CSV table of C-alpha atoms in Angstrom, one decimal:
chain,number,residue,atom,x,y,z
K,24,MET,CA,5.9,-42.4,8.9
K,25,PHE,CA,3.0,-44.2,7.4
K,26,ASP,CA,0.9,-46.7,10.2
K,27,SER,CA,-0.1,-49.3,8.0
K,28,LYS,CA,1.3,-51.0,5.0
K,29,ARG,CA,-1.9,-50.0,3.4
K,30,ALA,CA,-1.6,-46.9,4.3
K,31,ALA,CA,1.5,-46.9,1.9
K,32,GLU,CA,0.4,-48.3,-1.1
K,33,ARG,CA,-2.4,-46.2,-0.7
K,34,TRP,CA,0.0,-42.7,-1.0
K,35,LEU,CA,2.1,-44.9,-3.4
K,36,SER,CA,-0.9,-44.5,-5.7
K,37,VAL,CA,-1.9,-41.3,-5.5
K,38,THR,CA,1.6,-40.0,-5.9
K,39,GLU,CA,2.3,-42.0,-9.5
K,40,THR,CA,-0.9,-41.0,-10.7
K,41,GLN,CA,-0.2,-37.2,-10.0
K,42,ILE,CA,2.8,-38.0,-11.8
K,43,MET,CA,2.5,-39.2,-14.1
K,44,LYS,CA,-0.9,-36.3,-14.3
K,45,GLY,CA,1.9,-34.5,-14.1
K,46,GLU,CA,-0.2,-32.3,-11.2
K,47,TRP,CA,2.5,-34.5,-8.5
K,48,ILE,CA,4.5,-32.0,-6.3
K,49,ASP,CA,7.9,-31.9,-4.1
K,50,PRO,CA,6.4,-31.3,-0.4
K,51,GLU,CA,10.9,-30.2,-0.3
K,52,ARG,CA,10.3,-27.3,-1.9
K,53,ALA,CA,7.2,-25.6,0.0
K,54,LYS,CA,9.7,-25.6,2.9
K,55,VAL,CA,10.4,-21.7,1.4
K,56,THR,CA,9.7,-19.0,3.6
K,57,LEU,CA,6.6,-17.2,1.6
K,58,GLY,CA,8.9,-13.8,3.1
K,59,HIS,CA,11.9,-15.7,1.2
K,60,TYR,CA,9.7,-15.6,-1.8
K,61,ALA,CA,7.0,-13.1,-1.2
K,62,GLY,CA,10.5,-10.9,-1.7
K,63,GLN,CA,12.0,-12.7,-5.1
K,64,TRP,CA,7.8,-13.1,-6.6
K,65,ILE,CA,8.0,-8.8,-6.0
K,66,ALA,CA,11.8,-8.7,-7.7
K,67,GLN,CA,10.7,-11.0,-10.7
K,68,ARG,CA,7.4,-9.6,-11.4
K,69,PRO,CA,7.2,-7.8,-15.0
K,70,GLY,CA,5.8,-4.9,-15.3
K,71,LEU,CA,5.8,-3.3,-12.3
K,72,ARG,CA,6.0,0.2,-12.4
K,73,PRO,CA,7.9,1.6,-9.7
K,74,ARG,CA,4.9,3.4,-7.0
K,75,THR,CA,3.7,-0.1,-7.9
K,76,VAL,CA,6.7,-2.3,-6.7
K,77,GLU,CA,7.6,0.4,-3.3
K,78,LEU,CA,3.7,-0.2,-2.3
K,79,TYR,CA,4.3,-4.3,-3.1
K,80,ARG,CA,7.5,-4.1,-1.1
K,81,TRP,CA,5.8,-1.9,2.2
K,82,LEU,CA,2.6,-3.5,2.0
K,83,LEU,CA,4.7,-7.4,1.9
K,84,ARG,CA,7.3,-5.1,4.9
K,85,LYS,CA,4.6,-3.9,7.1
K,86,HIS,CA,2.3,-6.1,7.2
K,87,ILE,CA,2.7,-10.4,5.8
K,88,GLU,CA,6.3,-10.1,6.3
K,89,ALA,CA,5.9,-9.5,9.9
K,90,ASP,CA,3.3,-12.7,10.9
K,91,LEU,CA,4.1,-14.4,7.9
K,92,GLY,CA,7.3,-14.3,6.4
K,93,GLY,CA,8.9,-17.0,8.6
K,94,VAL,CA,6.8,-19.3,7.3
K,95,GLU,CA,6.6,-22.1,5.4
K,96,LEU,CA,4.7,-21.9,1.8
K,97,GLY,CA,3.2,-26.2,2.4
K,98,ARG,CA,2.4,-24.3,6.2
K,99,LEU,CA,-0.1,-21.8,5.6
K,100,SER,CA,-3.7,-22.7,5.4
K,101,THR,CA,-7.0,-20.4,5.0
K,102,ALA,CA,-7.3,-20.7,8.4
K,103,VAL,CA,-4.5,-19.5,8.7
K,104,VAL,CA,-4.1,-16.4,6.6
K,105,ARG,CA,-7.1,-15.3,7.9
K,106,GLN,CA,-6.4,-15.2,11.3
K,107,TRP,CA,-3.0,-13.3,10.1
K,108,ARG,CA,-6.5,-10.9,7.9
K,109,ALA,CA,-8.1,-11.0,11.6
K,110,ASP,CA,-4.8,-9.6,13.4
K,111,ARG,CA,-4.7,-6.8,10.9
K,112,LEU,CA,-7.8,-6.1,11.8
K,113,ALA,CA,-7.8,-5.9,15.4
K,114,ALA,CA,-3.8,-3.5,16.1
K,115,GLY,CA,-6.3,-0.7,13.8
K,116,VAL,CA,-4.4,-1.6,10.3
K,117,SER,CA,-7.7,-0.4,8.2
K,118,GLU,CA,-9.6,-2.3,5.5
K,119,SER,CA,-8.5,-0.7,2.8
K,120,VAL,CA,-4.9,-1.5,3.6
K,121,THR,CA,-5.7,-5.0,4.9
K,122,ALA,CA,-7.5,-5.8,0.9
K,123,LYS,CA,-4.9,-4.4,-0.9
K,124,ALA,CA,-2.0,-6.4,1.4
K,125,TYR,CA,-4.6,-9.8,1.2
K,126,ARG,CA,-4.9,-9.1,-2.4
K,127,LEU,CA,-1.1,-9.0,-3.1
K,128,LEU,CA,-0.7,-12.5,-0.6
K,129,ARG,CA,-3.2,-13.6,-2.8
K,130,ALA,CA,-1.5,-13.1,-6.4
K,131,ILE,CA,2.5,-14.3,-4.1
K,132,LEU,CA,-0.1,-17.9,-3.5
K,133,ASN,CA,-0.9,-17.9,-6.6
K,134,THR,CA,2.2,-18.4,-9.2
K,135,ALA,CA,3.6,-20.7,-5.9
K,136,VAL,CA,1.0,-22.3,-7.1
K,137,GLU,CA,-0.6,-22.2,-11.1
K,138,GLU,CA,3.1,-21.5,-11.9
K,139,ASP,CA,5.7,-22.6,-9.7
K,140,LYS,CA,4.7,-25.9,-9.1
K,141,ILE,CA,4.8,-25.1,-5.1
K,142,LEU,CA,1.4,-25.4,-3.8
K,143,GLN,CA,-1.7,-27.6,-4.4
K,144,ARG,CA,-3.8,-24.8,-3.8
K,145,ASN,CA,-4.0,-21.2,-3.2
K,146,PRO,CA,-5.1,-21.1,1.0
K,147,CYS,CA,-5.6,-17.4,1.0
K,148,ARG,CA,-9.8,-18.5,0.3
K,149,VAL,CA,-11.5,-15.1,3.1
K,150,ARG,CA,-14.8,-14.8,2.1
K,151,GLY,CA,-14.5,-11.2,1.2
K,152,ALA,CA,-11.4,-10.2,2.3
K,153,ASP,CA,-10.2,-8.3,-0.4
K,154,ARG,CA,-13.1,-6.0,-1.5
K,155,GLU,CA,-12.7,-3.3,0.9
K,156,ASN,CA,-15.2,0.1,1.0
K,157,ALA,CA,-13.3,3.2,-0.4
K,158,GLU,CA,-15.2,6.7,1.2
K,159,GLU,CA,-17.5,7.6,-1.4
K,160,ARG,CA,-15.3,11.3,-3.1
K,161,PRO,CA,-17.2,14.5,-4.0
K,162,VAL,CA,-18.2,15.3,-6.6
K,163,LEU,CA,-16.9,18.9,-8.1
K,164,THR,CA,-19.6,21.0,-9.9
K,165,VAL,CA,-18.1,23.4,-13.2
K,166,ALA,CA,-19.0,26.5,-11.1
K,167,GLN,CA,-16.8,24.8,-8.4
K,168,VAL,CA,-13.8,23.6,-10.6
K,169,PHE,CA,-13.7,27.4,-12.2
K,170,ASP,CA,-13.3,29.0,-8.7
K,171,LEU,CA,-10.5,26.9,-7.4
K,172,ALA,CA,-8.8,27.3,-10.6
K,173,GLY,CA,-8.7,31.2,-10.8
K,174,ARG,CA,-8.1,30.3,-6.5
K,175,MET,CA,-4.4,29.1,-7.8
K,176,PRO,CA,-1.7,30.4,-8.6
K,177,LYS,CA,-1.5,31.8,-12.2
K,178,ARG,CA,1.0,29.0,-13.4
K,179,PHE,CA,-1.1,27.2,-12.3
K,180,ARG,CA,-5.1,28.0,-13.0
K,181,VAL,CA,-4.5,25.6,-16.7
K,182,LEU,CA,-3.8,22.6,-14.7
K,183,VAL,CA,-6.4,22.8,-12.8
K,184,LEU,CA,-8.4,23.1,-15.5
K,185,LEU,CA,-6.8,20.6,-17.8
K,186,ALA,CA,-6.8,16.9,-15.1
K,187,ALA,CA,-10.9,18.5,-14.8
K,188,PHE,CA,-11.7,18.4,-18.2
K,189,GLY,CA,-9.7,17.0,-19.7
K,190,SER,CA,-10.0,13.0,-17.2
K,191,LEU,CA,-6.0,13.6,-16.7
K,192,ARG,CA,-4.2,12.2,-13.3
K,193,TRP,CA,-1.7,14.0,-11.4
K,194,GLY,CA,1.0,12.4,-13.4
K,195,GLU,CA,0.0,12.1,-16.9
K,196,VAL,CA,-0.6,16.5,-16.4
K,197,SER,CA,2.3,17.2,-14.5
K,198,ALA,CA,4.4,15.6,-17.5
K,199,LEU,CA,2.8,17.3,-20.9
K,200,ARG,CA,4.9,19.2,-22.6
K,201,ARG,CA,4.5,21.5,-24.9
K,202,CYS,CA,4.4,18.8,-28.5
K,203,ASP,CA,2.3,17.0,-26.0
K,204,VAL,CA,-0.4,20.0,-26.9
K,205,ALA,CA,-1.6,21.2,-29.9
K,206,GLU,CA,-1.1,24.7,-30.4
K,207,ASP,CA,-4.3,26.1,-30.8
K,208,GLY,CA,-5.4,23.9,-27.8
K,209,SER,CA,-7.0,21.4,-29.9
K,210,TRP,CA,-6.5,18.7,-28.3
K,211,VAL,CA,-3.4,17.2,-25.7
K,212,ARG,CA,-1.7,13.5,-25.9
K,213,VAL,CA,-1.1,11.4,-23.0
K,214,SER,CA,1.5,9.4,-23.2
K,215,ARG,CA,4.4,9.3,-20.2
K,216,ALA,CA,4.0,10.1,-16.8
K,217,LEU,CA,6.1,11.3,-14.1
K,218,VAL,CA,6.2,9.2,-11.0
K,219,GLU,CA,7.7,10.5,-7.7
K,220,VAL,CA,10.5,7.7,-6.2
K,221,PRO,CA,11.6,7.6,-2.7
K,222,GLY,CA,15.1,7.6,-3.0
K,223,ARG,CA,14.9,8.4,-6.7
K,224,GLY,CA,12.5,11.9,-7.3
K,225,LEU,CA,10.9,12.6,-9.8
K,226,VAL,CA,10.7,9.0,-12.1
K,227,ILE,CA,9.8,9.6,-16.0
K,228,GLY,CA,7.2,6.5,-17.3
K,229,PRO,CA,4.3,5.5,-19.3
K,230,PRO,CA,1.1,5.9,-18.1
K,231,LYS,CA,-1.2,3.8,-15.2
K,232,SER,CA,-1.9,1.7,-18.1
K,233,ARG,CA,-1.8,1.1,-21.7
K,234,ALA,CA,-5.1,2.6,-21.8
K,235,GLY,CA,-3.6,5.6,-20.4
K,236,VAL,CA,-1.8,6.1,-23.8
K,237,ARG,CA,-4.7,8.4,-25.9
K,238,THR,CA,-5.1,11.5,-27.2
K,239,LEU,CA,-7.6,13.8,-25.7
K,240,ILE,CA,-10.3,16.4,-27.6
K,241,ILE,CA,-10.3,20.1,-25.4
K,242,PRO,CA,-13.8,21.6,-25.0
K,243,ALA,CA,-13.4,25.1,-26.9
K,244,ALA,CA,-14.6,26.7,-24.6
K,245,ILE,CA,-11.3,26.4,-21.7
K,246,ARG,CA,-8.5,25.9,-25.3
K,247,ARG,CA,-8.4,30.0,-25.1
K,248,ASP,CA,-6.1,29.5,-21.6
K,249,VAL,CA,-4.5,27.2,-22.8
K,250,VAL,CA,-3.0,29.0,-25.6
K,251,MET,CA,-2.6,31.6,-23.2
K,252,HIS,CA,-1.2,29.8,-21.2
K,253,LEU,CA,1.7,27.9,-23.4
K,254,GLU,CA,2.2,31.9,-24.5
K,255,THR,CA,3.0,32.9,-21.0
K,256,PHE,CA,4.6,30.1,-18.7
K,257,VAL,CA,5.8,27.0,-21.0
K,258,LYS,CA,9.9,27.8,-23.1
K,259,PRO,CA,9.4,27.8,-26.7
K,260,GLU,CA,11.2,24.1,-27.0
K,261,GLN,CA,9.4,21.8,-27.6
K,262,THR,CA,10.2,19.2,-25.1
K,263,ALA,CA,9.8,22.0,-22.5
K,264,LEU,CA,7.2,21.2,-20.2
K,265,LEU,CA,3.7,22.6,-19.4
K,266,PHE,CA,4.3,23.1,-16.0
K,267,THR,CA,7.3,24.7,-14.2
K,268,GLY,CA,8.1,26.0,-11.0
K,269,GLU,CA,8.5,30.1,-11.3
K,270,ARG,CA,12.8,30.2,-11.1
K,271,ALA,CA,13.9,26.7,-12.1
K,272,GLY,CA,12.4,25.5,-15.1
K,273,ASN,CA,11.8,22.1,-12.9
K,274,ALA,CA,8.9,19.8,-13.1
K,275,VAL,CA,6.7,20.1,-10.9
K,276,ARG,CA,6.4,17.8,-7.1
K,277,ARG,CA,2.9,16.7,-5.7
K,278,PRO,CA,4.1,18.2,-2.1
K,279,ASN,CA,5.9,20.8,-3.8
K,280,PHE,CA,2.0,22.5,-5.8
K,281,SER,CA,-0.1,21.8,-2.5
K,282,GLN,CA,2.5,24.1,-0.5
K,283,ARG,CA,3.4,26.6,-3.2
K,284,THR,CA,-0.8,26.1,-4.1
K,285,LYS,CA,-2.1,25.9,-0.1
K,286,TRP,CA,-4.2,23.5,-1.6
K,287,THR,CA,-4.6,22.7,1.9
K,288,GLU,CA,-6.9,26.1,3.4
K,289,VAL,CA,-8.0,27.0,-0.7
K,290,VAL,CA,-10.5,23.9,-0.2
K,291,THR,CA,-11.0,24.2,3.3
K,292,LYS,CA,-12.1,28.3,2.8
K,293,MET,CA,-13.9,27.2,-0.4
K,294,GLY,CA,-15.6,24.5,1.9
K,295,LEU,CA,-14.5,21.6,0.4
K,296,LYS,CA,-12.4,20.3,2.7
K,297,GLY,CA,-10.1,17.0,2.2
K,298,LEU,CA,-10.9,17.4,-1.5
K,299,HIS,CA,-7.4,15.9,-3.3
K,300,PHE,CA,-5.9,16.6,-6.5
K,301,HIS,CA,-7.6,13.6,-8.3
K,302,ASP,CA,-10.9,14.5,-7.0
K,303,LEU,CA,-10.5,16.7,-10.4
K,304,ARG,CA,-10.2,13.4,-12.5
K,305,HIS,CA,-13.1,11.6,-10.7
K,306,ALA,CA,-15.4,15.0,-12.0
K,307,GLY,CA,-14.3,14.9,-15.1
K,308,ASN,CA,-14.4,11.2,-15.9
K,309,ILE,CA,-18.9,12.4,-14.5
K,310,TRP,CA,-19.2,15.3,-17.1
K,311,ALA,CA,-17.6,13.0,-19.3
K,312,SER,CA,-20.4,9.8,-18.5
K,313,LYS,CA,-23.1,12.3,-18.9
K,314,ALA,CA,-23.0,13.3,-22.5
K,315,GLY,CA,-24.6,10.1,-23.6
K,316,THR,CA,-21.8,8.1,-25.3
K,317,SER,CA,-20.2,3.8,-24.9
K,318,THR,CA,-19.1,2.7,-22.4
K,319,LYS,CA,-15.8,2.3,-24.5
K,320,ASP,CA,-15.3,5.8,-25.9
K,321,LEU,CA,-15.7,7.3,-22.1
K,322,MET,CA,-12.8,4.1,-20.2
K,323,SER,CA,-11.0,5.5,-23.9
K,324,ARG,CA,-10.8,8.7,-23.1
K,325,MET,CA,-10.2,8.4,-19.2
K,326,GLY,CA,-7.3,5.9,-19.9
K,327,HIS,CA,-8.7,2.8,-18.2
K,328,ASP,CA,-8.3,-0.7,-19.5
K,329,ASP,CA,-9.3,-3.0,-21.8
K,330,MET,CA,-8.6,-6.6,-22.7
K,331,ARG,CA,-9.0,-5.2,-26.3
K,332,ALA,CA,-6.4,-4.0,-27.5
K,333,ALA,CA,-8.5,-1.4,-30.3
K,334,LEU,CA,-9.8,0.0,-26.6
K,335,ILE,CA,-5.4,1.3,-26.5
K,336,TYR,CA,-5.0,3.0,-29.1
K,337,GLN,CA,-8.2,5.3,-29.5
K,338,ARG,CA,-7.2,8.2,-30.7
K,339,ALA,CA,-9.2,12.2,-29.3
K,340,THR,CA,-10.2,12.9,-33.6
K,341,SER,CA,-13.2,10.0,-33.3
K,342,ASP,CA,-16.7,11.1,-33.2
K,343,ALA,CA,-17.1,10.2,-30.1
K,344,ASP,CA,-15.1,11.5,-28.1
K,345,LYS,CA,-15.5,15.5,-29.9
K,346,GLN,CA,-19.8,14.9,-28.8
K,347,ILE,CA,-17.5,14.9,-25.3
K,348,ALA,CA,-15.4,18.1,-26.0
K,349,ALA,CA,-18.7,19.8,-27.2
K,350,LYS,CA,-20.8,18.4,-23.8
K,351,LEU,CA,-17.9,19.7,-21.2
K,352,SER,CA,-17.9,22.9,-24.0
K,353,ASP,CA,-21.7,23.2,-23.1
K,354,LEU,CA,-21.1,23.0,-19.3
K,355,VAL,CA,-18.1,26.2,-19.5
K,356,ASP,CA,-20.8,28.1,-21.6
K,357,GLN,CA,-23.3,28.0,-19.1
K,358,HIS,CA,-21.7,29.1,-17.1
K,359,ARG,CA,-19.8,31.5,-17.7
K,360,ASN,CA,-22.8,32.8,-18.8
K,361,GLY,CA,-24.5,32.3,-15.2
K,362,ALA,CA,-21.3,34.1,-13.4
K,363,ALA,CA,-22.2,37.3,-16.7
K,364,GLY,CA,-26.0,37.0,-15.4
K,365,ASP,CA,-25.1,37.1,-11.5
K,366,GLU,CA,-22.6,39.9,-11.8
K,367,ASP,CA,-25.0,42.2,-14.0
K,368,ASP,CA,-27.7,41.6,-11.3
K,369,GLU,CA,-24.8,42.7,-8.4
K,370,PRO,CA,-25.3,46.6,-7.8
K,371,ASP,CA,-21.5,48.8,-7.6
K,372,ASP,CA,-19.5,48.3,-5.0
K,373,GLY,CA,-18.5,51.6,-5.6
K,374,GLY,CA,-15.0,51.0,-8.3
K,375,SER,CA,-14.1,48.7,-6.0
K,376,VAL,CA,-10.9,46.3,-6.9
K,377,GLN,CA,-10.6,42.5,-6.6
K,378,PRO,CA,-7.0,40.8,-5.7
K,379,VAL,CA,-5.7,38.5,-8.3
K,380,PRO,CA,-4.3,35.7,-8.3
K,381,VAL,CA,-0.5,36.5,-8.8
K,382,GLY,CA,2.0,33.4,-10.1
């Protein structure tokens, strides 16, 4: 094992020092394979949302286990990780997915280092491997949002407006109930989200982050739309969902919504090919950021997490959030006034009637 007695004595001295400092790591424990350890890591990780668990399992199965699953933790090195990443990219895996897989691998091995004391250091030290350059998303105008909402079946028109002017995620807006909305449409409370889990269907859970639990002031300019939706499409029970299908009254699933609204066709006709539903929230965040409020108040409205617990419990009764809602309402009024002016300038078309989308 050792080339000389002196080398053995040196090893013994170092090992004794590590034991005294509580830094010694039993090399036998590092013989566990990455695939086995990673599977346990996901199963034992506290607080993971169902969708996150599915994502981690997919990344592990598809992009990590094939090449590294049988490798012992103690045999992983930065060179091995670097080669694994290069092989993923060479196989045609996108930089975005590869970065996600790398970050998962790093998190798993961080636990092996810091909590389980299996490794002395994390081999995931490849510079820039954790970065992904997400494509730039389009920023909708107020006019485009109202145009899009008008092209939806009537029962989904307010869903589009709330997603944009309330900066709501799909899971948040689709989970809203009558009890989550003020009778006059002045506020919306976000306390839960619907998540699509493979093999289980729709699952009710908490919002994406702790700060996602929030109450939002709704711009005055669209409150009437919200009230009309409540009166027309929502059952009287307090637990009745705001947005449902036409028949059973069940929650709307994302694929069904896209199919029912012909989303891809509609946005393509609008010249917005490739527009995602999440881009509505993105637009609302951009508009709110221009309202002149602080980062703290903006993060509270968007439901972004922060280390300070105060941001988690901020409510829409704050003056700053009212200012945001007022600014958004002004944008809507400007759009409507401009649209009315355009209609006055147009010649009489002989009384032609424009088709109205049927819900």
